[in-house]
Short mmCIF file of C-alpha atoms (C1' of nucleotides) in Angstrom, two decimals:
data_model
loop_
_atom_site.label_atom_id
_atom_site.label_comp_id
_atom_site.label_asym_id
_atom_site.label_seq_id
_atom_site.Cartn_x
_atom_site.Cartn_y
_atom_site.Cartn_z
CA MET A 118 74.39 96.57 210.03
CA ASN A 119 76.22 95.49 212.90
CA GLY A 120 74.19 93.76 216.05
CA GLN A 121 77.51 94.72 218.22
CA LEU A 122 77.35 98.56 217.39
CA ASN A 123 74.71 99.77 219.05
CA PRO A 124 73.91 103.04 221.17
CA SER A 125 74.99 101.52 224.48
CA GLN A 126 78.29 100.18 223.34
CA SER A 127 79.66 101.54 226.18
CA PHE A 128 77.42 99.64 228.60
CA PRO A 129 79.98 96.77 229.41
CA ALA A 130 82.84 98.91 230.33
CA ARG A 131 80.42 101.42 232.31
CA HIS A 132 78.85 98.42 234.26
CA ARG A 133 82.04 96.67 234.94
CA LEU A 134 84.19 99.80 236.01
CA ASP A 135 81.08 101.33 238.20
CA ALA A 136 80.74 98.01 239.83
CA LEU A 137 84.36 98.09 240.80
CA CYS A 138 84.00 101.80 241.86
CA LYS A 139 80.88 103.57 242.00
CA LEU A 140 82.11 106.16 238.99
CA ASP A 141 81.71 109.74 239.56
CA ALA A 142 80.11 112.14 236.33
CA MET A 143 83.94 112.94 235.17
CA ALA A 144 84.61 109.33 235.14
CA THR A 145 81.56 108.61 233.01
CA GLN A 146 81.74 111.48 230.77
CA ALA A 147 85.40 110.28 230.22
CA ILE A 148 84.58 106.98 229.10
CA ASP A 149 81.66 108.03 226.98
CA GLN A 150 84.20 110.43 225.21
CA ALA A 151 86.79 107.66 224.74
CA VAL A 152 84.18 105.55 223.69
CA SER A 153 83.27 107.98 220.76
CA ARG A 154 86.50 107.13 219.18
CA ALA A 155 86.15 103.44 219.55
CA PHE A 156 87.37 101.40 216.38
CA GLU A 157 86.94 98.09 215.30
CA LEU A 158 89.15 94.88 214.61
CA PRO A 159 88.89 91.65 212.95
CA ALA A 160 88.81 88.27 214.66
CA GLY A 161 92.47 86.97 214.82
CA ARG A 162 93.86 90.44 214.64
CA GLU A 163 96.45 91.22 217.24
CA VAL A 164 95.70 94.01 219.56
CA LEU A 165 99.41 93.55 221.38
CA VAL A 166 102.57 91.94 220.30
CA GLU A 167 104.49 89.99 223.08
CA GLY A 168 108.07 91.99 223.32
CA GLU A 169 106.80 95.22 221.45
CA PRO A 170 105.93 98.67 223.37
CA ILE A 171 102.44 99.15 224.13
CA ALA A 172 101.15 102.28 222.94
CA HIS A 173 98.23 102.97 225.12
CA ALA A 174 96.08 101.44 227.55
CA MET A 175 92.84 99.87 225.87
CA LEU A 176 89.24 99.34 226.78
CA LEU A 177 87.82 96.49 225.20
CA LEU A 178 84.06 97.34 224.29
CA CYS A 179 82.63 94.55 222.44
CA GLY A 180 83.79 90.90 221.62
CA TRP A 181 86.04 88.70 223.37
CA ALA A 182 90.22 88.58 223.39
CA ALA A 183 92.89 86.35 225.01
CA ARG A 184 96.42 86.78 226.19
CA MET A 185 98.36 84.12 224.26
CA LYS A 186 101.81 82.40 224.78
CA TYR A 187 103.09 81.09 221.13
CA PHE A 188 105.06 77.87 220.81
CA HIS A 189 106.94 76.88 217.96
CA ASP A 190 105.10 73.31 217.19
CA GLY A 191 101.78 75.69 216.64
CA ARG A 192 100.97 75.42 220.16
CA ARG A 193 99.48 78.16 222.30
CA GLN A 194 98.41 78.89 225.88
CA ILE A 195 95.67 80.99 226.54
CA VAL A 196 96.95 82.87 229.88
CA ASN A 197 93.59 84.44 230.48
CA PHE A 198 90.68 85.95 228.60
CA ILE A 199 89.47 89.54 228.09
CA LEU A 200 85.89 90.44 228.10
CA PRO A 201 84.09 93.27 227.47
CA GLY A 202 84.77 96.00 229.86
CA ASP A 203 88.15 94.36 230.47
CA LEU A 204 91.33 96.96 230.27
CA LEU A 205 94.13 95.74 228.67
CA GLY A 206 97.85 96.65 228.59
CA HIS A 207 97.72 99.16 231.18
CA CYS A 208 101.15 99.47 233.01
CA GLN A 209 102.59 102.07 235.48
CA GLN A 210 105.70 102.15 233.32
CA ASP A 211 106.78 104.72 231.03
CA GLN A 212 107.91 102.38 228.10
CA PRO A 213 105.77 99.21 228.95
CA ILE A 214 106.76 96.23 226.71
CA ALA A 215 103.74 93.72 226.50
CA PRO A 216 104.63 90.60 228.24
CA SER A 217 101.98 88.56 226.29
CA THR A 218 100.62 88.54 223.12
CA VAL A 219 96.64 89.87 223.03
CA VAL A 220 94.57 88.44 220.53
CA ALA A 221 91.10 89.26 219.16
CA LEU A 222 88.94 85.81 219.35
CA THR A 223 85.73 87.38 217.89
CA LYS A 224 85.33 90.50 216.00
CA VAL A 225 86.09 93.18 218.88
CA ARG A 226 85.84 96.92 219.53
CA VAL A 227 87.81 99.00 221.64
CA CYS A 228 89.05 102.48 222.64
CA ARG A 229 91.76 103.98 224.30
CA ALA A 230 91.30 103.93 227.94
CA PRO A 231 90.31 107.42 229.24
CA ASP A 232 93.24 108.84 231.37
CA PRO A 233 92.32 107.90 235.25
CA SER A 234 93.98 111.14 236.04
CA VAL A 235 90.50 112.94 235.12
CA SER A 236 88.62 111.27 238.47
CA PRO A 237 89.94 109.29 241.32
CA THR A 238 87.00 106.94 240.90
CA LEU A 239 87.92 106.16 237.74
CA ALA A 240 91.77 105.37 238.90
CA SER A 241 90.43 103.11 241.79
CA ALA A 242 88.28 101.55 239.20
CA TYR A 243 91.42 100.83 237.05
CA ALA A 244 93.30 99.81 240.53
CA MET A 245 90.58 97.48 241.53
CA SER A 246 90.91 95.43 237.92
CA ARG A 247 94.22 95.43 237.89
CA ALA A 248 94.15 93.60 241.11
CA LEU A 249 91.47 91.18 239.51
CA ASP A 250 93.71 90.34 236.80
CA GLU A 251 95.91 89.47 238.92
CA ALA A 252 93.84 87.28 240.73
CA TYR A 253 92.43 85.72 237.59
CA LEU A 254 96.19 85.15 236.73
CA ILE A 255 96.78 83.20 240.01
CA ALA A 256 93.69 81.49 239.69
CA GLN A 257 94.63 80.05 236.11
CA ALA A 258 98.01 78.76 237.21
CA ALA A 259 96.05 76.74 240.38
CA ARG A 260 93.69 75.44 237.90
CA LEU A 261 96.16 74.02 235.30
CA GLY A 262 98.42 72.82 237.82
CA GLN A 263 96.11 71.13 240.31
CA LEU A 264 92.21 70.70 238.71
CA SER A 265 91.79 67.87 236.84
CA ALA A 266 90.18 68.30 233.32
CA TYR A 267 86.79 68.07 234.68
CA GLU A 268 87.20 70.35 237.32
CA ARG A 269 89.21 72.51 235.00
CA LEU A 270 86.44 72.76 232.66
CA VAL A 271 83.82 73.81 235.82
CA ASP A 272 86.27 75.95 237.43
CA LEU A 273 86.51 78.23 234.08
CA PHE A 274 82.95 78.06 233.28
CA LEU A 275 82.32 79.53 237.09
CA GLU A 276 84.74 82.28 236.35
CA LEU A 277 83.76 83.45 233.15
CA MET A 278 80.12 83.82 234.36
CA GLU A 279 81.22 85.34 237.40
CA ARG A 280 83.14 88.06 234.94
CA LEU A 281 80.31 88.46 232.94
CA GLU A 282 77.76 89.35 235.86
CA LEU A 283 80.18 92.26 236.78
CA SER A 284 79.85 93.72 233.22
CA GLY A 285 76.38 93.03 233.12
CA GLU A 286 76.20 90.83 230.23
CA ALA A 287 75.04 87.67 232.24
CA GLN A 288 72.04 87.35 233.90
CA ASN A 289 70.45 83.96 235.89
CA GLY A 290 73.47 82.15 234.90
CA ARG A 291 72.81 82.48 231.31
CA CYS A 292 75.30 84.65 228.95
CA SER A 293 76.63 84.33 225.53
CA LEU A 294 80.03 82.51 225.18
CA PRO A 295 81.70 83.22 221.81
CA LEU A 296 84.40 80.13 222.48
CA THR A 297 84.98 77.02 220.24
CA GLN A 298 86.02 73.73 221.91
CA VAL A 299 89.86 74.62 220.39
CA MET A 300 90.01 77.74 222.27
CA ILE A 301 88.92 76.09 225.66
CA ALA A 302 91.50 73.81 224.79
CA ASP A 303 94.00 76.27 224.47
CA ALA A 304 93.01 77.97 227.72
CA LEU A 305 92.81 74.54 229.86
CA GLY A 306 96.11 72.96 228.60
CA MET A 307 94.39 70.01 226.91
CA SER A 308 93.37 68.66 223.54
CA SER A 309 90.24 69.66 221.69
CA VAL A 310 89.14 66.10 222.06
CA HIS A 311 89.52 65.92 225.57
CA VAL A 312 87.44 68.90 225.74
CA SER A 313 84.95 67.43 223.87
CA ARG A 314 84.57 64.38 226.06
CA THR A 315 84.62 66.10 229.14
CA LEU A 316 82.10 68.47 228.28
CA GLY A 317 79.83 65.57 227.46
CA GLN A 318 80.13 64.27 231.31
CA VAL A 319 79.51 67.56 232.88
CA ARG A 320 76.32 67.96 230.63
CA GLN A 321 75.28 64.17 231.48
CA ASN A 322 75.71 65.52 234.98
CA LYS A 323 73.17 68.30 234.13
CA LEU A 324 75.61 71.18 235.74
CA LEU A 325 75.07 73.56 232.59
CA SER A 326 74.60 73.52 228.80
CA PHE A 327 77.12 74.70 226.52
CA GLY A 328 76.43 74.90 222.58
CA ALA A 329 75.72 77.33 219.91
CA GLY A 330 77.87 80.45 221.59
CA GLU A 331 75.54 80.29 224.47
CA LEU A 332 76.40 79.00 228.44
CA VAL A 333 73.42 78.20 231.12
CA LEU A 334 74.97 77.09 234.37
CA HIS A 335 72.10 74.77 235.66
CA ASP A 336 73.06 74.06 238.70
CA ARG A 337 76.03 76.43 240.26
CA LEU A 338 75.79 74.82 243.79
CA ALA A 339 76.74 71.47 242.32
CA MET A 340 79.57 72.82 240.30
CA ALA A 341 80.61 74.60 243.40
CA SER A 342 80.58 71.43 245.26
CA ALA A 343 82.54 69.66 242.34
CA LEU A 344 85.51 71.92 243.11
CA ALA A 345 84.99 72.29 246.99
CA ARG A 346 85.81 68.70 247.29
CA ARG A 347 89.37 69.95 246.82
CA ASP A 348 89.28 73.75 246.20
CA VAL A 349 89.53 75.63 249.71
CA LEU A 350 88.31 78.98 247.76
CA CYS A 351 84.71 77.61 246.47
CA GLN A 352 82.63 76.83 249.19
CA MET B 19 125.31 83.51 265.22
CA ASN B 20 123.50 83.18 262.17
CA GLY B 21 124.98 82.66 258.79
CA GLN B 22 122.38 84.79 257.03
CA LEU B 23 122.91 87.80 259.14
CA ASN B 24 126.00 89.33 257.99
CA PRO B 25 127.03 92.87 257.28
CA SER B 26 125.74 92.71 253.22
CA GLN B 27 122.16 91.33 254.08
CA SER B 28 121.04 93.91 251.89
CA PHE B 29 123.23 93.09 249.00
CA PRO B 30 120.74 90.71 246.84
CA ALA B 31 117.90 93.56 247.11
CA ARG B 32 120.11 96.46 246.23
CA HIS B 33 121.96 94.45 243.39
CA ARG B 34 118.42 93.46 242.04
CA LEU B 35 116.84 96.57 242.21
CA ASP B 36 119.72 98.39 241.05
CA ALA B 37 119.93 95.86 237.97
CA LEU B 38 116.37 97.06 237.57
CA CYS B 39 116.92 100.67 237.39
CA LYS B 40 120.21 102.14 238.51
CA LEU B 41 119.65 103.76 241.94
CA ASP B 42 120.60 106.93 243.02
CA ALA B 43 121.76 107.90 246.73
CA MET B 44 118.60 108.83 247.96
CA ALA B 45 117.29 105.00 246.88
CA THR B 46 120.41 103.25 248.12
CA GLN B 47 119.95 105.12 251.55
CA ALA B 48 116.36 104.44 251.92
CA ILE B 49 116.98 100.44 251.55
CA ASP B 50 119.73 100.71 253.70
CA GLN B 51 117.33 102.45 256.22
CA ALA B 52 114.49 99.98 255.74
CA VAL B 53 117.22 97.13 256.06
CA SER B 54 118.24 98.12 259.42
CA ARG B 55 115.00 97.11 260.78
CA ALA B 56 114.77 93.57 259.44
CA PHE B 57 113.13 91.03 261.29
CA GLU B 58 113.39 87.04 260.62
CA LEU B 59 110.58 84.58 260.09
CA PRO B 60 111.06 80.93 260.42
CA ALA B 61 110.49 78.43 257.38
CA GLY B 62 106.61 77.49 256.94
CA ARG B 63 105.59 81.07 258.50
CA GLU B 64 102.65 82.74 256.64
CA VAL B 65 103.87 86.32 255.31
CA LEU B 66 100.57 87.22 253.60
CA VAL B 67 97.34 85.37 254.20
CA GLU B 68 94.92 85.06 251.06
CA GLY B 69 92.10 87.30 251.70
CA GLU B 70 93.54 89.39 254.52
CA PRO B 71 94.74 92.88 254.03
CA ILE B 72 98.38 93.91 253.41
CA ALA B 73 99.81 96.07 255.84
CA HIS B 74 102.92 97.08 253.94
CA ALA B 75 104.80 96.15 250.74
CA MET B 76 107.78 94.18 251.99
CA LEU B 77 111.32 93.27 250.53
CA LEU B 78 112.81 89.89 250.92
CA LEU B 79 116.16 89.85 252.08
CA CYS B 80 117.33 86.39 252.98
CA GLY B 81 115.81 83.03 251.97
CA TRP B 82 113.19 81.71 249.81
CA ALA B 83 109.13 82.30 249.85
CA ALA B 84 106.47 80.89 247.74
CA ARG B 85 102.96 82.33 246.60
CA MET B 86 101.00 79.24 247.07
CA LYS B 87 97.31 78.49 246.46
CA TYR B 88 95.89 75.55 248.73
CA PHE B 89 93.15 73.02 248.46
CA HIS B 90 91.00 71.30 250.76
CA ASP B 91 92.77 67.85 250.46
CA GLY B 92 95.81 68.74 251.11
CA ARG B 93 97.16 69.83 247.80
CA ARG B 94 98.57 73.35 247.27
CA GLN B 95 99.93 75.16 243.98
CA ILE B 96 103.18 77.02 244.16
CA VAL B 97 102.40 80.06 241.89
CA ASN B 98 105.46 81.70 242.12
CA PHE B 99 108.85 81.59 243.90
CA ILE B 100 109.87 84.51 245.93
CA LEU B 101 113.73 85.29 245.82
CA PRO B 102 115.95 87.15 247.90
CA GLY B 103 115.57 90.81 246.49
CA ASP B 104 112.12 90.51 245.33
CA LEU B 105 109.25 92.58 246.41
CA LEU B 106 106.04 91.01 248.08
CA GLY B 107 102.48 92.49 248.30
CA HIS B 108 103.25 95.61 246.71
CA CYS B 109 99.92 97.13 245.31
CA GLN B 110 98.65 100.42 243.85
CA GLN B 111 95.23 100.19 245.85
CA ASP B 112 94.44 102.03 249.38
CA GLN B 113 93.58 98.99 251.21
CA PRO B 114 94.79 95.94 249.18
CA ILE B 115 93.89 92.23 249.89
CA ALA B 116 96.26 89.42 249.52
CA PRO B 117 94.87 87.70 245.98
CA SER B 118 97.21 84.57 247.57
CA THR B 119 99.04 83.32 250.38
CA VAL B 120 103.16 83.79 250.93
CA VAL B 121 104.52 81.14 252.83
CA ALA B 122 108.59 81.21 253.86
CA LEU B 123 109.85 78.08 252.64
CA THR B 124 113.04 78.49 254.23
CA LYS B 125 113.99 80.76 257.13
CA VAL B 126 113.55 84.29 255.57
CA ARG B 127 114.61 87.82 256.80
CA VAL B 128 112.46 90.73 255.35
CA CYS B 129 111.90 94.48 256.07
CA ARG B 130 109.34 96.96 254.74
CA ALA B 131 109.85 97.94 251.32
CA PRO B 132 110.82 101.45 251.48
CA ASP B 133 108.47 104.27 250.11
CA PRO B 134 109.34 104.91 246.35
CA SER B 135 108.33 108.25 246.61
CA VAL B 136 111.37 109.25 248.05
CA SER B 137 113.30 108.37 244.72
CA PRO B 138 112.15 108.42 240.91
CA THR B 139 114.67 105.69 240.51
CA LEU B 140 113.31 103.42 243.51
CA ALA B 141 110.21 103.93 241.68
CA SER B 142 111.15 103.03 238.45
CA ALA B 143 112.77 99.82 239.81
CA TYR B 144 109.43 98.85 241.64
CA ALA B 145 107.89 99.42 238.40
CA MET B 146 110.33 96.72 236.49
CA SER B 147 109.59 94.30 239.60
CA ARG B 148 105.88 94.29 238.90
CA ALA B 149 106.18 94.02 235.41
CA LEU B 150 108.67 91.07 235.69
CA ASP B 151 106.35 89.57 238.25
CA GLU B 152 103.58 89.56 235.75
CA ALA B 153 105.99 87.91 232.93
CA TYR B 154 106.84 85.07 235.55
CA LEU B 155 103.66 84.61 236.07
CA ILE B 156 102.34 84.26 232.76
CA ALA B 157 105.58 82.26 231.90
CA GLN B 158 104.16 79.86 234.74
CA ALA B 159 100.60 79.39 233.25
CA ALA B 160 102.04 78.30 229.79
CA ARG B 161 104.80 76.44 231.48
CA LEU B 162 101.74 74.32 233.42
CA GLY B 163 99.66 74.25 230.62
CA GLN B 164 101.85 73.30 227.44
CA LEU B 165 105.29 71.92 228.25
CA SER B 166 105.80 68.15 229.20
CA ALA B 167 107.32 67.27 232.78
CA TYR B 168 110.70 67.01 231.53
CA GLU B 169 110.41 70.69 229.88
CA ARG B 170 108.65 72.25 232.76
CA LEU B 171 111.95 71.26 235.03
CA VAL B 172 114.09 72.62 232.60
CA ASP B 173 112.34 75.47 232.28
CA LEU B 174 112.07 76.24 235.68
CA PHE B 175 115.59 75.79 236.69
CA LEU B 176 115.99 78.49 233.42
CA GLU B 177 114.07 81.03 235.19
CA LEU B 178 115.13 80.30 238.68
CA MET B 179 119.10 80.74 237.51
CA GLU B 180 118.48 83.63 235.60
CA ARG B 181 116.54 85.64 238.41
CA LEU B 182 119.06 85.01 240.74
CA GLU B 183 121.89 86.22 238.35
CA LEU B 184 119.67 89.23 238.38
CA SER B 185 120.08 89.43 242.34
CA GLY B 186 123.84 88.84 242.20
CA GLU B 187 123.26 85.38 243.87
CA ALA B 188 124.43 83.27 241.05
CA GLN B 189 127.47 82.92 238.92
CA ASN B 190 128.85 80.87 235.92
CA GLY B 191 125.39 78.90 236.26
CA ARG B 192 126.02 77.86 239.75
CA CYS B 193 123.56 78.73 243.13
CA SER B 194 122.39 77.55 245.86
CA LEU B 195 118.53 76.20 245.48
CA PRO B 196 116.95 75.20 248.82
CA LEU B 197 113.96 73.33 247.19
CA THR B 198 112.94 70.20 248.13
CA GLN B 199 111.68 67.73 245.03
CA VAL B 200 108.46 68.24 247.18
CA MET B 201 108.19 72.04 246.60
CA ILE B 202 109.41 71.52 243.30
CA ALA B 203 106.24 69.33 242.55
CA ASP B 204 103.75 71.91 243.72
CA ALA B 205 105.24 74.26 241.77
CA LEU B 206 105.07 72.50 238.44
CA GLY B 207 101.77 70.24 239.09
CA MET B 208 103.29 66.89 239.08
CA SER B 209 103.63 64.19 241.95
CA SER B 210 107.01 64.23 243.85
CA VAL B 211 107.69 60.70 242.22
CA HIS B 212 107.32 62.02 239.14
CA VAL B 213 110.04 65.13 239.75
CA SER B 214 112.38 62.55 241.16
CA ARG B 215 112.20 60.19 237.69
CA THR B 216 112.28 63.23 235.45
CA LEU B 217 114.92 65.07 237.37
CA GLY B 218 116.94 61.52 236.93
CA GLN B 219 116.54 61.95 233.01
CA VAL B 220 117.68 65.20 233.12
CA ARG B 221 120.89 64.32 235.04
CA GLN B 222 121.48 61.46 233.04
CA ASN B 223 121.28 64.06 229.86
CA LYS B 224 124.20 65.86 232.03
CA LEU B 225 121.77 69.18 231.56
CA LEU B 226 122.36 69.76 235.10
CA SER B 227 123.33 68.78 238.60
CA PHE B 228 121.02 69.37 241.63
CA GLY B 229 121.54 68.04 244.94
CA ALA B 230 122.61 69.07 248.35
CA GLY B 231 120.72 72.33 248.14
CA GLU B 232 123.08 73.18 245.38
CA LEU B 233 121.98 73.87 241.19
CA VAL B 234 124.35 73.85 238.56
CA LEU B 235 123.60 74.35 234.91
CA HIS B 236 126.06 72.41 232.93
CA ASP B 237 124.85 73.06 229.33
CA ARG B 238 122.57 76.07 229.27
CA LEU B 239 122.41 75.80 225.48
CA ALA B 240 121.18 72.03 225.41
CA MET B 241 118.55 73.24 227.99
CA ALA B 242 117.21 76.12 225.95
CA SER B 243 117.16 73.83 223.01
CA ALA B 244 115.37 71.07 224.56
CA LEU B 245 112.65 73.73 224.91
CA ALA B 246 113.22 75.88 221.54
CA ARG B 247 111.71 72.65 219.97
CA ARG B 248 108.75 74.08 221.45
CA ASP B 249 108.87 77.20 222.71
CA VAL B 250 109.12 80.67 220.27
CA LEU B 251 110.86 82.40 223.43
CA CYS B 252 113.79 80.29 223.91
CA GLN B 253 116.06 80.23 221.04
"C1'" DC C 165 121.50 54.15 267.78
"C1'" DG C 166 117.06 54.85 265.91
"C1'" DC C 167 114.20 58.24 263.62
"C1'" DC C 168 112.47 61.15 260.26
"C1'" DA C 169 112.30 63.67 256.31
"C1'" DG C 170 113.66 63.68 251.90
"C1'" DC C 171 114.87 60.79 247.71
"C1'" DT C 172 114.61 56.53 244.52
"C1'" DT C 173 112.98 52.85 242.09
"C1'" DG C 174 109.32 49.21 240.86
"C1'" DA C 175 104.68 47.65 239.36
"C1'" DA C 176 99.94 48.50 238.32
"C1'" DT C 177 96.54 51.57 237.01
"C1'" DC C 178 94.66 55.40 235.01
"C1'" DT C 179 94.13 60.03 232.91
"C1'" DA C 180 94.91 62.21 228.94
"C1'" DC C 181 96.65 62.04 224.48
"C1'" DT C 182 97.26 60.92 219.13
"C1'" DC C 183 95.20 59.28 215.06
"C1'" DA C 184 91.35 58.76 212.56
"C1'" DA C 185 86.66 58.76 210.56
"C1'" DA C 186 82.12 59.95 210.70
"C1'" DT C 187 78.64 63.75 211.86
"C1'" DC C 188 77.07 68.28 212.30
"C1'" DT C 189 77.29 73.70 211.16
"C1'" DT C 190 78.22 77.80 209.25
"C1'" DG C 191 79.03 80.67 205.68
"C1'" DT C 192 79.44 81.39 200.35
"C1'" DG C 193 78.90 81.26 195.99
"C1'" DG C 194 76.08 80.08 192.12
"C1'" DC D 166 67.06 78.09 197.62
"C1'" DC D 167 70.79 74.55 197.34
"C1'" DA D 168 75.38 72.66 196.84
"C1'" DC D 169 79.58 72.80 198.47
"C1'" DA D 170 83.58 73.77 201.54
"C1'" DA D 171 85.83 74.66 205.48
"C1'" DG D 172 85.48 74.59 210.55
"C1'" DA D 173 83.59 72.42 214.66
"C1'" DT D 174 82.04 68.71 217.07
"C1'" DT D 175 81.50 63.65 218.41
"C1'" DT D 176 82.93 58.93 218.91
"C1'" DG D 177 85.93 55.13 218.60
"C1'" DA D 178 90.48 52.51 219.36
"C1'" DG D 179 94.99 52.20 220.83
"C1'" DT D 180 98.95 54.34 223.38
"C1'" DA D 181 102.00 57.37 226.31
"C1'" DG D 182 103.05 59.84 230.26
"C1'" DA D 183 101.97 60.32 234.85
"C1'" DT D 184 99.61 58.86 239.17
"C1'" DT D 185 99.42 55.87 243.06
"C1'" DC D 186 100.71 52.37 246.42
"C1'" DA D 187 104.64 50.41 248.46
"C1'" DA D 188 109.13 49.32 249.73
"C1'" DG D 189 113.66 50.30 250.52
"C1'" DC D 190 117.62 53.55 250.49
"C1'" DT D 191 120.06 57.80 252.57
"C1'" DG D 192 121.71 61.36 255.47
"C1'" DG D 193 121.27 64.38 259.31
"C1'" DC D 194 120.00 64.88 264.06
"C1'" DG D 195 118.54 64.11 268.72
#
DNA sequence: CGCCAGCTTGAATCTACTCAAATCTTGTGG
DNA sequence: CCACAAGATTTGAGTAGATTCAAGCTGGCG
């Protein structure tokens, strides 16, 4: 009845956390137990609202979400994307307040994140996940501040592919990517019209193809070198 | 011999951490003890280097620093500023790797951050500090992605004043601010020429004055309303 | 006194935006 | 299965904001 509702719905989360820190039996068991109480939210639903307390850390199982900052005039900035297997709203505080709103971009399936105290490997994976979140946030700031529209686009696709490979959802530079050009525009701080035009250039240079919800990277070396001219981090 | 070396050099850090969570005697004692082993670094010195392990979490006592991302062609993005009383390099991991380089913008005085396990109030203040760091990082991404040059400038000055008030270094909308226009340009993703021009406009509108290392906000309401037209967060 | 870093200003250029219209997709109801 | 509506993408034309290059100005310091 639902393509995303299959017996291995815990796969991305387990794959990702296991890649961050080899999980022991207790950890995988805790994940499976948490997944058994998963629930679904429709596209557009707010998962966390800025300024409101966070009830529980969550684990995203299927679908995509995004952390947003909203503006009066209808503009919005996507601060980062949240992919299957990602944690959201996990803080150290007693009464954490969400620093940004999280919205489901597609229909999503989530569950409460299992308590990391059941396994040191799970706690370690959570710590790695937090560190990655921070690194991606920093990367986003650098992208928005310094890269051209063409570079921002290439850089974002490289990051997304890398992250999807971590959760086992991408192979051979190919993955499904349920983003519209408007969402990409909101993430990269450009107009959707300019995303369309710039995407045309990238396609013309045969770096990648992107359409019908699928992204295929044809030439990752060329993509990296399009950035390497500037970014010391991408050789 | 050194203007920054006065008996109250622990003041900003104590003021800030105490504002985040009312400190108990153990916490203030631990801070004073840590401050007694402070040391100094010249402007331009790297405090943390991206990709290298972080030996200890540090506490910035005097001077300003910045988290940077560097690019091949000499460009750099200042991801955020680190002000007196701020923590840097505090992670949950066993072997944390710095996700970005931290550079001293002025001569700075730092010490190892006291171990939060000595006091629950100190641990709580650290958690608050981390949460604020994340919020400022998110704010920076939204700024770079959505605001115009004029708005970015106003927004940044408001944030810096707010942060300096937290550490007790600003009163009545007045503070010292040791940033050059080039540094501001690196933080806001614009050219230094355009910072100069835009700053001229802001001054002409009598919102603030900035020069000789001092920032004075003349009309914070007008500054906020220059953003309120767009940003839902600034009434 | 001259140097150097930082700031300001002008002119030309370019990137990315807005507005607008046409086309293509997708989902829905008849 | 087709028709229609709504959303998404593409393309063109004109414009605005920001950049680069360049020249001059200012103030601190050896």
